[in-house]
Short mmCIF file of C-alpha atoms in Angstrom, two decimals:
data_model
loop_
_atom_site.label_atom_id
_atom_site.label_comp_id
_atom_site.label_asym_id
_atom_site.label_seq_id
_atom_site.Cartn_x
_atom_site.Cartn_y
_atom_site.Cartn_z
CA UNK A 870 57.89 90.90 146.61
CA UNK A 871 55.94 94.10 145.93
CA UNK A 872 57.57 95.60 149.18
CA UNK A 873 59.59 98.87 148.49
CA UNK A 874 59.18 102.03 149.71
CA UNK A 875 55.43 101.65 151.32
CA UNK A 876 53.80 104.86 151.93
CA UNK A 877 50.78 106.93 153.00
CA UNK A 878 49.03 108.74 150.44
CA UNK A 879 46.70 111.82 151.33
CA UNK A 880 46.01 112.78 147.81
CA UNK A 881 42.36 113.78 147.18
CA UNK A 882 40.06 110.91 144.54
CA UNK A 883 37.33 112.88 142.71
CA UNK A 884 34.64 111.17 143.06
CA UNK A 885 33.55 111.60 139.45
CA UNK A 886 36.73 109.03 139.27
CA UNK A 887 34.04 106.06 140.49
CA UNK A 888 32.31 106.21 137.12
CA UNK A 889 35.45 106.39 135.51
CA UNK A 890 36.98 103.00 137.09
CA UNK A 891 33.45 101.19 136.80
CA UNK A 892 32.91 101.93 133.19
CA UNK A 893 37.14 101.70 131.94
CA UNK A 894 38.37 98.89 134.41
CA UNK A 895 36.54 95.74 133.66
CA UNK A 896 38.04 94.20 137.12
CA UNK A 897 36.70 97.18 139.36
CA UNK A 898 33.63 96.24 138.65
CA UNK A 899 34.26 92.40 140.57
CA UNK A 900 35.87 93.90 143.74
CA UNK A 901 34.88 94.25 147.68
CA UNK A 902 34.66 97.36 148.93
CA UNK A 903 38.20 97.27 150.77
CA UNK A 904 39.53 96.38 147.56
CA UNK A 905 38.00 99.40 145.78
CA UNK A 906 38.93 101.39 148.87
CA UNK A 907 42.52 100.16 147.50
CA UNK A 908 42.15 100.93 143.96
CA UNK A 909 40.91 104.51 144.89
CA UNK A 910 44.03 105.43 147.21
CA UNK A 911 46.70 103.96 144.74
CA UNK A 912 44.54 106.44 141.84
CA UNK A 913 44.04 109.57 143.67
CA UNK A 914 48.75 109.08 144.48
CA UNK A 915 49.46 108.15 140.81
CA UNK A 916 47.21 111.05 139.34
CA UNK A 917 48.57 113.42 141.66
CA UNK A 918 52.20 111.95 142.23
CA UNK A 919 53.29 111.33 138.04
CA UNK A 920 53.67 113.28 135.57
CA UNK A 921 51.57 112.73 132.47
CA UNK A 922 52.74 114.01 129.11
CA UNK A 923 50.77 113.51 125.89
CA UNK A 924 53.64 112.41 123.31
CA UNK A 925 52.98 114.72 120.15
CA UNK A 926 50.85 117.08 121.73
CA UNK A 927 48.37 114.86 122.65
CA UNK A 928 46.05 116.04 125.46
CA UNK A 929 46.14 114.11 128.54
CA UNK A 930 42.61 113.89 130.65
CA UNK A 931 41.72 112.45 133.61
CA UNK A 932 39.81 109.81 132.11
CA UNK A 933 43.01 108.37 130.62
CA UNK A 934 45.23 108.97 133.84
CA UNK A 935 42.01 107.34 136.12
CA UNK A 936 42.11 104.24 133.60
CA UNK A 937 45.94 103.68 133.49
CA UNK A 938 46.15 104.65 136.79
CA UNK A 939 43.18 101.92 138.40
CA UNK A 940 44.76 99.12 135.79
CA UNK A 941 47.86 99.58 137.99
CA UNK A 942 46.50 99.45 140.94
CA UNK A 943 45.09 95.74 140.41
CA UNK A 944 48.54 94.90 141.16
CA UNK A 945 48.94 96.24 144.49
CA UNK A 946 45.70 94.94 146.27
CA UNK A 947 47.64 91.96 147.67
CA UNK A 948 49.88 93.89 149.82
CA UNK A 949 49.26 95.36 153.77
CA UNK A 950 49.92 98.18 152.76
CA UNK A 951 49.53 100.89 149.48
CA UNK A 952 52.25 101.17 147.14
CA UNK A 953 52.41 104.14 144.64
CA UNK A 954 55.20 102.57 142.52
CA UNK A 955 57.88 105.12 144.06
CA UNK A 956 60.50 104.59 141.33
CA UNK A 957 58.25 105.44 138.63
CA UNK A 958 58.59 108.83 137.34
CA UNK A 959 55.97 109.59 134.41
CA UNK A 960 53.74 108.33 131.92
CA UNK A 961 53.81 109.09 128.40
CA UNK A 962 50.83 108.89 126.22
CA UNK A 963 50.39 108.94 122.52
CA UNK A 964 47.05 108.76 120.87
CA UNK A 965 47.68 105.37 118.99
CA UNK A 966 50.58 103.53 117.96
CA UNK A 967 53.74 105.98 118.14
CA UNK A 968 56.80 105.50 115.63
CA UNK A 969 59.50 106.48 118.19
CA UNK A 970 59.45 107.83 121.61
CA UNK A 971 61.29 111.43 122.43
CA UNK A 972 64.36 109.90 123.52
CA UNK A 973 66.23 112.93 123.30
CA UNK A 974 63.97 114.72 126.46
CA UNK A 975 63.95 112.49 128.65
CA UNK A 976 67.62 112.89 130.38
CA UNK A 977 69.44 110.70 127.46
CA UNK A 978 67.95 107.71 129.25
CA UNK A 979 67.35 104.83 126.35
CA UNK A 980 64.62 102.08 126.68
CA UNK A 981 65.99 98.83 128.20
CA UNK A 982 62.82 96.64 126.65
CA UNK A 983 62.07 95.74 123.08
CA UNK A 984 58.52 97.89 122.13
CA UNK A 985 55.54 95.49 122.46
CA UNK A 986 55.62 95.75 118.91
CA UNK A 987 58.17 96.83 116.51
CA UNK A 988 56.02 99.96 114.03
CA UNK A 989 54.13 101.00 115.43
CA UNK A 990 54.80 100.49 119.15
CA UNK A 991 52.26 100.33 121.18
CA UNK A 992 54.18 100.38 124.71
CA UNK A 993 57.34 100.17 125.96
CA UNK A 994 58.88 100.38 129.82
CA UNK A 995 61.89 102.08 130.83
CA UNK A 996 64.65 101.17 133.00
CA UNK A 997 64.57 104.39 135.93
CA UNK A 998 62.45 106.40 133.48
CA UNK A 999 58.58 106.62 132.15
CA UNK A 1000 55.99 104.01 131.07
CA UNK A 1001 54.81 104.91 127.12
CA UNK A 1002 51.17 103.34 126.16
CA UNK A 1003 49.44 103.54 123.40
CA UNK A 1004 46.18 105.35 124.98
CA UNK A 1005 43.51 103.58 121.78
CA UNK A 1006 45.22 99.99 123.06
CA UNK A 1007 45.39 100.95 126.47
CA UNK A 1008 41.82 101.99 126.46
CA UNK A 1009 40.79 99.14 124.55
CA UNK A 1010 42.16 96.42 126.42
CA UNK A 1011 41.10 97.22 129.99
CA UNK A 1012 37.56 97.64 128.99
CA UNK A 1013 36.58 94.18 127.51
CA UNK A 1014 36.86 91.25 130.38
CA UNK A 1015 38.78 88.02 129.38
CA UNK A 1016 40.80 89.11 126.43
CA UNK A 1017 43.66 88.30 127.96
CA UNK A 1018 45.61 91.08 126.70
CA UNK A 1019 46.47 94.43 128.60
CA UNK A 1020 48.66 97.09 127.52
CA UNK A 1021 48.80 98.49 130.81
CA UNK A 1022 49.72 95.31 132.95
CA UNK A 1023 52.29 94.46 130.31
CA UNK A 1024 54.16 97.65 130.62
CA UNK A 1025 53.70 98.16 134.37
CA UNK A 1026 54.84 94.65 134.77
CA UNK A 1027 58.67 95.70 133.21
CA UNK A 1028 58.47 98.25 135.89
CA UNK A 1029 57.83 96.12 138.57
CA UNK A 1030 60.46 94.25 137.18
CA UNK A 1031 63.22 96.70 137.03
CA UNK A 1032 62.98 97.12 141.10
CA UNK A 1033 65.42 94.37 141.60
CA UNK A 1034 67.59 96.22 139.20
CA UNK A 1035 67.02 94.39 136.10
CA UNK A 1036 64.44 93.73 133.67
CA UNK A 1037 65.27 90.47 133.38
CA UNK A 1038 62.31 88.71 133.83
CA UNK A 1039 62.62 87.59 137.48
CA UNK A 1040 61.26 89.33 139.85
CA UNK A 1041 61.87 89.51 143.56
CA UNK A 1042 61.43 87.07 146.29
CA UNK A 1043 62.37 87.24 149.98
CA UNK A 1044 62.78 83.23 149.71
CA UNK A 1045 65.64 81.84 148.23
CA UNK A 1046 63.32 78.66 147.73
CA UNK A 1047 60.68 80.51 145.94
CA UNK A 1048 63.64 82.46 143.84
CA UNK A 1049 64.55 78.95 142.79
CA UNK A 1050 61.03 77.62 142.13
CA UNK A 1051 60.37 80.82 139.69
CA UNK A 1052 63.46 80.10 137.68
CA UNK A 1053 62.62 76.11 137.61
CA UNK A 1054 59.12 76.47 136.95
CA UNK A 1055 59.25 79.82 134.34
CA UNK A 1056 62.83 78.22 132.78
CA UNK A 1057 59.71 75.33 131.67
CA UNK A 1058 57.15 76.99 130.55
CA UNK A 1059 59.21 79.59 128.79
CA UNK A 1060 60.83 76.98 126.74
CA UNK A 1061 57.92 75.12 126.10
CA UNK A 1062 55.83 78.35 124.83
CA UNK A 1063 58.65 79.09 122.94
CA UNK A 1064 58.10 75.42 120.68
CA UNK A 1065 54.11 76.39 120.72
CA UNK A 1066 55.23 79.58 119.22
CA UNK A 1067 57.05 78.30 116.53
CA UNK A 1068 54.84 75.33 115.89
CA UNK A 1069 52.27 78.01 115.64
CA UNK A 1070 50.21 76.27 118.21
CA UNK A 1071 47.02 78.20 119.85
CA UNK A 1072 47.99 78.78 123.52
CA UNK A 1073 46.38 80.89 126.82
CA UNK A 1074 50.10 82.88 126.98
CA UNK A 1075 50.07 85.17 124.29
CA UNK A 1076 53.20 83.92 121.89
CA UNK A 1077 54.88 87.44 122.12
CA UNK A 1078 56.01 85.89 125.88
CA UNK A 1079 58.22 83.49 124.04
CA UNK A 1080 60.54 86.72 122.64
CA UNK A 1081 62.78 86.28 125.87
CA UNK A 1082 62.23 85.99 129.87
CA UNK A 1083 61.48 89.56 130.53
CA UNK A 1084 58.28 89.57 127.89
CA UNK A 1085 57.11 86.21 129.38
CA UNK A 1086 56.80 88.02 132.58
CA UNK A 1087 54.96 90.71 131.72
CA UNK A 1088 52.37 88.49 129.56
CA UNK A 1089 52.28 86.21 132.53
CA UNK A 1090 51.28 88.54 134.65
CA UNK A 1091 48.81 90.06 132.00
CA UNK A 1092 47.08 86.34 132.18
CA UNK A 1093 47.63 86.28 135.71
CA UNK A 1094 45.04 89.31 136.05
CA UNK A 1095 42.72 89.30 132.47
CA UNK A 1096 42.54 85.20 132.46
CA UNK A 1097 43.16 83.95 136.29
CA UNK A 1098 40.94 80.85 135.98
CA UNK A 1099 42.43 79.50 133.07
CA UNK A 1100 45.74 80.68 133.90
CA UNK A 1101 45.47 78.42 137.50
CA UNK A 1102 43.88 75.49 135.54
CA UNK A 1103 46.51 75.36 132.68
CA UNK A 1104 49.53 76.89 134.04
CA UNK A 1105 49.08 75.76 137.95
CA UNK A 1106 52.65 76.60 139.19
CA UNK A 1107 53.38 79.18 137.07
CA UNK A 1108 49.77 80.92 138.45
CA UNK A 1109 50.82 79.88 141.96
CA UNK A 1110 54.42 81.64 141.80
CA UNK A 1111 52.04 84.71 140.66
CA UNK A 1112 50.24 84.58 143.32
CA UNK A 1113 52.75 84.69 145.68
CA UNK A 1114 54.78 87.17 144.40
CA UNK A 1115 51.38 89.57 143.84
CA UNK A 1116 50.65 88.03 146.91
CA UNK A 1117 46.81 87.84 146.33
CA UNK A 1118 44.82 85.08 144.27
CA UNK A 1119 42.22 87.00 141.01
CA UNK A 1120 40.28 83.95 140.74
CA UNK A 1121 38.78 84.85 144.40
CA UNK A 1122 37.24 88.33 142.85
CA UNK A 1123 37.48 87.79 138.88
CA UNK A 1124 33.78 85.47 137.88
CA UNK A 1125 35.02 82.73 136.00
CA UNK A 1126 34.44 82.66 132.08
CA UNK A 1127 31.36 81.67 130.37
CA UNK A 1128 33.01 78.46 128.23
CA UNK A 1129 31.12 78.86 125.29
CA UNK A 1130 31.64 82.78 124.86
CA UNK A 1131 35.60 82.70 126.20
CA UNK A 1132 38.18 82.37 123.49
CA UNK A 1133 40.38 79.48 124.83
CA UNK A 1134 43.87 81.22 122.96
CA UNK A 1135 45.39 83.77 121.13
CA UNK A 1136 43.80 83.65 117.43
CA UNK A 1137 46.61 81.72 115.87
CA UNK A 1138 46.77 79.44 113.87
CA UNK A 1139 48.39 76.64 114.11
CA UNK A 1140 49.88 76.47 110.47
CA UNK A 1141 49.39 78.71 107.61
CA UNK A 1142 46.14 77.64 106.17
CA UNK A 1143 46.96 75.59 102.81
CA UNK A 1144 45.20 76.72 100.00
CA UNK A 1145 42.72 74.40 97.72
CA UNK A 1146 43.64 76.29 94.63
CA UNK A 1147 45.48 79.25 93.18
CA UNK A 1148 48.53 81.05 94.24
CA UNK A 1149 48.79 83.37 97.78
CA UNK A 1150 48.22 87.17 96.52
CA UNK A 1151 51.59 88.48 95.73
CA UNK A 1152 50.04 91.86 93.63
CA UNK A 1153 51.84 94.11 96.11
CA UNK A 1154 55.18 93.10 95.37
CA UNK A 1155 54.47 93.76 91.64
CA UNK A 1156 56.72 90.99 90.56
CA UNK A 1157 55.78 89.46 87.26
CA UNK A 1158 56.76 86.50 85.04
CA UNK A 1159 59.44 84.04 86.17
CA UNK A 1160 59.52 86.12 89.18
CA UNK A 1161 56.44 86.02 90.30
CA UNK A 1162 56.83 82.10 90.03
CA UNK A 1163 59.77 82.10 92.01
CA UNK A 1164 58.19 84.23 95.30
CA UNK A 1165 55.34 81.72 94.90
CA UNK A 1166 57.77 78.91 95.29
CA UNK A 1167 59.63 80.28 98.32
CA UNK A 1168 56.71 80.71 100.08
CA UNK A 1169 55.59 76.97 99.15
CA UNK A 1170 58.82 75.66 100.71
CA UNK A 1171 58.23 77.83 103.64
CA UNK A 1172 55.01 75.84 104.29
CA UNK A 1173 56.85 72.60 103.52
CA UNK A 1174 54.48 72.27 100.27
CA UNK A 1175 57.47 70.50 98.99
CA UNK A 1176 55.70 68.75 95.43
CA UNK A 1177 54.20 72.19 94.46
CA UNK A 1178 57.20 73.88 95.20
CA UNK A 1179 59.38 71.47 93.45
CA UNK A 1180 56.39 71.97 90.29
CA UNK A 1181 56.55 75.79 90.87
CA UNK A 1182 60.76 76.24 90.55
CA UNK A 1183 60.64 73.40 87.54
CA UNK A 1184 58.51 76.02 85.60
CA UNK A 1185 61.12 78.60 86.33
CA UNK A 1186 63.87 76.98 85.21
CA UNK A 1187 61.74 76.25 81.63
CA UNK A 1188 61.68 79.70 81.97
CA UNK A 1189 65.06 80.71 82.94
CA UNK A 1190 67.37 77.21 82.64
CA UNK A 1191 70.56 79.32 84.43
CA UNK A 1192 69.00 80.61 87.74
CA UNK A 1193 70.86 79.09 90.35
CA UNK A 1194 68.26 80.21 92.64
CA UNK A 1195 65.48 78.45 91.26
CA UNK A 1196 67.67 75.15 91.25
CA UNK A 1197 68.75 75.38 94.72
CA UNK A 1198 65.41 75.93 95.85
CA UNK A 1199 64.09 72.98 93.65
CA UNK A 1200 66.87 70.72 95.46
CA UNK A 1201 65.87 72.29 98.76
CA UNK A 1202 62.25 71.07 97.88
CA UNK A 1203 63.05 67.43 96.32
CA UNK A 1204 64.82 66.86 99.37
CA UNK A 1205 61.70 67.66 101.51
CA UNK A 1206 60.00 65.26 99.46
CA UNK A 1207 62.58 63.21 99.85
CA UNK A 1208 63.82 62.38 95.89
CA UNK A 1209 67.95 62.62 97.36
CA UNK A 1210 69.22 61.65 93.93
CA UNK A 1211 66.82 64.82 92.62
CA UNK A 1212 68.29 67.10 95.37
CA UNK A 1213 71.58 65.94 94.49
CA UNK A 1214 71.87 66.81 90.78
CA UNK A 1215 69.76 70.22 91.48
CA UNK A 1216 72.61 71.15 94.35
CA UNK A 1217 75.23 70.07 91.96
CA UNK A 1218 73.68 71.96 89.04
CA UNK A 1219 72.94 74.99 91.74
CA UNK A 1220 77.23 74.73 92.59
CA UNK A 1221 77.73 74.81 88.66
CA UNK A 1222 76.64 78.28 88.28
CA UNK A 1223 77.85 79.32 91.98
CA UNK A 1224 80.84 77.61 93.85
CA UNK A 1225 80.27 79.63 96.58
CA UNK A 1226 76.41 78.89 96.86
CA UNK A 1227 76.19 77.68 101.10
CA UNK A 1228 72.28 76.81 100.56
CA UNK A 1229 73.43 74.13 97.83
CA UNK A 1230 76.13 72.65 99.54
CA UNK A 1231 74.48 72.14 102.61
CA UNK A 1232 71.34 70.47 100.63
CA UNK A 1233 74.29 68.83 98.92
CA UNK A 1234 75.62 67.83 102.10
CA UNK A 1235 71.75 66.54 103.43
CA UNK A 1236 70.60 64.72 100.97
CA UNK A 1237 74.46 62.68 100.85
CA UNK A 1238 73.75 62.26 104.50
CA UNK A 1239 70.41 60.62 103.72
CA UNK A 1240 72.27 57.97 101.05
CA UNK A 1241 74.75 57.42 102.93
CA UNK A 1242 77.85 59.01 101.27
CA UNK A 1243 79.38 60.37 104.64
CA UNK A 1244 82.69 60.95 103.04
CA UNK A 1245 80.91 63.61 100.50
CA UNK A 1246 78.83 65.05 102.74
CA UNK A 1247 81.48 65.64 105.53
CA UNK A 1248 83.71 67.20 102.60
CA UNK A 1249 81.13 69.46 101.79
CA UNK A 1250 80.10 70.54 105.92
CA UNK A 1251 83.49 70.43 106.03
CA UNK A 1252 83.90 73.29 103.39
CA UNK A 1253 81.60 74.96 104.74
CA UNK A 1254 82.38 75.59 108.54
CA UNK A 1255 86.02 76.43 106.68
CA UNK A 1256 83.67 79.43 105.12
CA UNK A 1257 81.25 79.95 108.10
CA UNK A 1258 82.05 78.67 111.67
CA UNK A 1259 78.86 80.24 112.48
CA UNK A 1260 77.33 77.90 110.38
CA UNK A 1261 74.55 75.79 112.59
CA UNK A 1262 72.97 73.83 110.27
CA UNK A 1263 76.59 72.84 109.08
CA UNK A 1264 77.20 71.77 112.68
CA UNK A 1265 74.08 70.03 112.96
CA UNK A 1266 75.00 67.57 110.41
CA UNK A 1267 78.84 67.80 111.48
CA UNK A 1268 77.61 65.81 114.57
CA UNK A 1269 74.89 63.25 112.38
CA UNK A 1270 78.37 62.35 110.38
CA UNK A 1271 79.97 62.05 114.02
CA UNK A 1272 77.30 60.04 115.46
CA UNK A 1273 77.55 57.67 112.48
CA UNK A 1274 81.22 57.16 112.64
CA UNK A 1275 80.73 56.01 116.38
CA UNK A 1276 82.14 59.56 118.41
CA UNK A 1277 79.47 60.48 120.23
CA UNK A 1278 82.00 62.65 122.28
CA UNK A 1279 82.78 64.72 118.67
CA UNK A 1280 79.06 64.21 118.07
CA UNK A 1281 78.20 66.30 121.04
CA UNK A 1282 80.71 68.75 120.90
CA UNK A 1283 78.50 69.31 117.51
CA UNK A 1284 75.34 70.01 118.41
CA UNK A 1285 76.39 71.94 121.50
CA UNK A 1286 77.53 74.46 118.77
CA UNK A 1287 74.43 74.09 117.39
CA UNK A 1288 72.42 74.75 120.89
CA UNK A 1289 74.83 77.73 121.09
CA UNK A 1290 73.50 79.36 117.78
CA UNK A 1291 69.87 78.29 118.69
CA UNK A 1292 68.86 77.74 122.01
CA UNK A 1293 65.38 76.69 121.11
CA UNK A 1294 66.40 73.77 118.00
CA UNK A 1295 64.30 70.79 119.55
CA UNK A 1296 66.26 68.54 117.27
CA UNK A 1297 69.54 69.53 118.01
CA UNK A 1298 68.64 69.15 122.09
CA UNK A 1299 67.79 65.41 121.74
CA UNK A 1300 70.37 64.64 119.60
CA UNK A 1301 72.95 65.51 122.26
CA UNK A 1302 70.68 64.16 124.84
CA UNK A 1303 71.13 60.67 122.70
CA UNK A 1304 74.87 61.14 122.42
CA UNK A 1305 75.21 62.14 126.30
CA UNK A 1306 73.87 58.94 127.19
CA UNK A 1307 76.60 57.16 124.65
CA UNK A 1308 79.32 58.68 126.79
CA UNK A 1309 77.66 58.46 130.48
CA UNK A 1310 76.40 61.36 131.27
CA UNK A 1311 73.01 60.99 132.38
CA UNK A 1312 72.29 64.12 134.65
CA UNK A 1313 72.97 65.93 131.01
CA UNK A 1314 71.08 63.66 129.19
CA UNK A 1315 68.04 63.92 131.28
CA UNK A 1316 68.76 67.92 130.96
CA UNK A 1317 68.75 67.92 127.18
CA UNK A 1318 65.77 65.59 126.68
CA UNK A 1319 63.42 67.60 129.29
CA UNK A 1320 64.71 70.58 127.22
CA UNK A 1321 64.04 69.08 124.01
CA UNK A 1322 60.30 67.77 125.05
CA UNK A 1323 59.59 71.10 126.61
CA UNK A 1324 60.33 72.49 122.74
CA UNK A 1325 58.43 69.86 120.91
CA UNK A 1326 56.63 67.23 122.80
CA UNK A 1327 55.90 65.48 119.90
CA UNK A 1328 59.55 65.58 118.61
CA UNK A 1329 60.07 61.70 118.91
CA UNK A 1330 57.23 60.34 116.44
CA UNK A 1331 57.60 63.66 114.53
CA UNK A 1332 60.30 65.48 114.51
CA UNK A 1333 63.84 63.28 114.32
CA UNK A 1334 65.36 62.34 111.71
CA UNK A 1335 67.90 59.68 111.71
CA UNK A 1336 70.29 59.20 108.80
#
């Protein structure tokens, strides 16, 4: 809990600071007077306790350090008593997105979190040393109510998460019960938004939570304070951990949404829009000709428009009859569609050209899998974990060749490769679940199904594919 060095601030809060939190913090605007009397203390110690440093000369005013400052302080109003966020030593601010904090003067100390985004960061906390906000994001988000999204929270969330000694994305409990209820309930819900994210489903937790434990934290907690009400009614034991480890409840202060003005999810979608004619705009790349054709194509098969990618690389290769490329990718889309005898003669043709070509051989390898020619298409996974042990898809269809032959002890030993490359493949989850039941081990089984359900619900009717 938020419990670490408590103390009394003195610190003197400007009254011209009251306009300040009213018109920048959306939540001040909700709270009781004791809470505000809250808010106010934890303001005045932050202004006066932090330094505040404008990255790139920009000029840091008190409007900026009131509105960072009083976005903070939403998170202490649960406890007895005020807490200044001791460990904290400054705040950095840049004007809008920054390309790459002054590591170099600030004591050699690195970041220990990935930037909230990549160029140009908008945020980023750091383990012992400063919090760095974008001040136009910053600003932006803690103005408009039920967004969901704030900078600020994000950030200051890592921080609070560091206090255990790592920014892990578990913070601290006095209860070893509620320690293990966090990691049960969060180990859920982080899983299953990180299936949403790549089905590209619309969900309340932003999908930039599903990056790894420590980011699902901090957008939790962003929820937990922009969204409450939905948060509690979607996300009930993830909103009551919150709670308990903020130790106060938002939706008792925070109105609830109006439902037909409240955006129910992050804007996106949940798969790329298909087009009704034409090709996607590819001017930028300034590709021309067969070429052009060809990036057309690959993004087809990325959208599993497998018939107009397999019409798209055919016109290539009228174009250009020796690009091994184009007849991989052509195999790679027959066998979507699933024409195996297609796939086969493209992967062949693909192998012709390039012996060494892994995408053909393992489309090879598929579509043999599909027609049942195990003893070609364990030759050719065979070949090439002997190239690549790395190689998951290779074990993924190692263990459908195992299954089929009756190991389901080899089988597994398969796809826990597989799980070990990708923590997150659905597929490869309840196909060990499957072969852990073969050999009696239904504590695992269990384990690997929950895991693979969390990923995908609808994998069963959807998602497997059995040879």
């Amino acid at each position: 809990m938020l419990t670490w060095l408590l103390g009394k601030g003195d610190e003197r809060f400007d009254p011209a600071w009251e306009e300040v939190l009213a018109r920048q913090v959306w939540q001040y605007r909700f709270l009781d007077q004791g809470q505000r009397a809250r808010v106010r203390e934890v303001v005045a110690a932050l202004v006066a306790r932090k330094a505040w440093t404008g990255g790139g000369g920009f000029r840091v005013t008190d409007v900026m350090r009131v509105t960072v400052s009083g976005v903070s302080a939403l998170m202490t109003l649960g406890l007895e008593e005020p807490f200044f966020f001791p460990k904290l030593r400054s705040f950095i601010l840049y004007p809008t997105g920054y390309d790459d904090p002054a590591r170099g003067s600030v004591a050699g100390l690195l970041p220990t979190q990935d930037p909230l985004v990549s160029s140009p960061r908008l945020g980023e906390a750091w383990q012992g040393g400063p919090v760095v906000l974008s001040w136009r994001a910053a600003e932006r988000q803690a103005r408009v109510r039920g967004r969901g999204r704030n900078l600020v929270l994000h950030e200051m969330a890592h921080h609070v998460d560091s206090y255990d000694g790592d920014m892990g994305g578990t913070p601290y409990f006095d209860q070893r019960e509620d320690r293990r209820r966090w990691r049960e309930v969060t180990d859920a819900e982080y899983h299953r938004l990180v299936g949403q994210a790549k089905r590209r489903e619309l969900t309340l937790l932003d999908h930039y939570g599903a990056t790894n434990k420590a980011e699902f934290f901090a957008v939790a907690t962003e929820c937990f304070f922009e969204r409450p009400h939905a948060l509690r009614r979607r996300h009930a034991e993830l909103f009551d951990l919150l709670a308990k480890f903020y130790r106060q409840d938002p939706t008792r202060w925070a109105p609830p949404p109006a439902p037909d003005t409240t955006p129910h999810a992050t804007p996106q979608p949940k798969r790329p829009p298909r087009r009704s004619a034409g090709f996607p705009d590819l001017s930028h790349l300034q590709l021309g000709g067969a070429d052009e054709l060809f990036a057309h194509g690959v993004l087809m098969l990325g959208r599993e428009e497998f018939a107009d990618a397999e019409r798209v690389f055919t016109e290539v290769l009228a174009r250009v009859p020796d690009d091994g490329e184009a007849r991989q990718h052509r195999g790679e889309a027959r066998l979507g569609r699933g024409d195996y005898a297609g796939a086969i003669e493209d992967a062949q043709a693909a192998l012709a050209l390039d012996p060494h070509d892994e995408a053909a051989m393992l489309t090879h390898a598929d579509a043999s899998l599909a027609t049942e020619d195990d003893a070609t298409a364990a030759s050719l996974v065979a070949a090439l974990l002997t190239r690549n042990r790395e190689h998951a898809e290779a074990w993924f269809l190692r263990g459908q060749i195992d299954w089929r032959a009756g190991d389901a002890l080899a089988a597994a030993a398969a796809f826990r490769r597989v799980i070990d490359r990708d923590p997150f493949d659905a597929d490869a989850h309840l196909w060990l679940a499957d072969c852990l039941d073969e050999v009696e081990d239904p504590r695992g089984a269990e384990h690997h199904r929950q895991r693979a359900h969390q990923l995908d619900p609808d994998l069963e009717t959807d998602g497997r594919r059995r040879p």
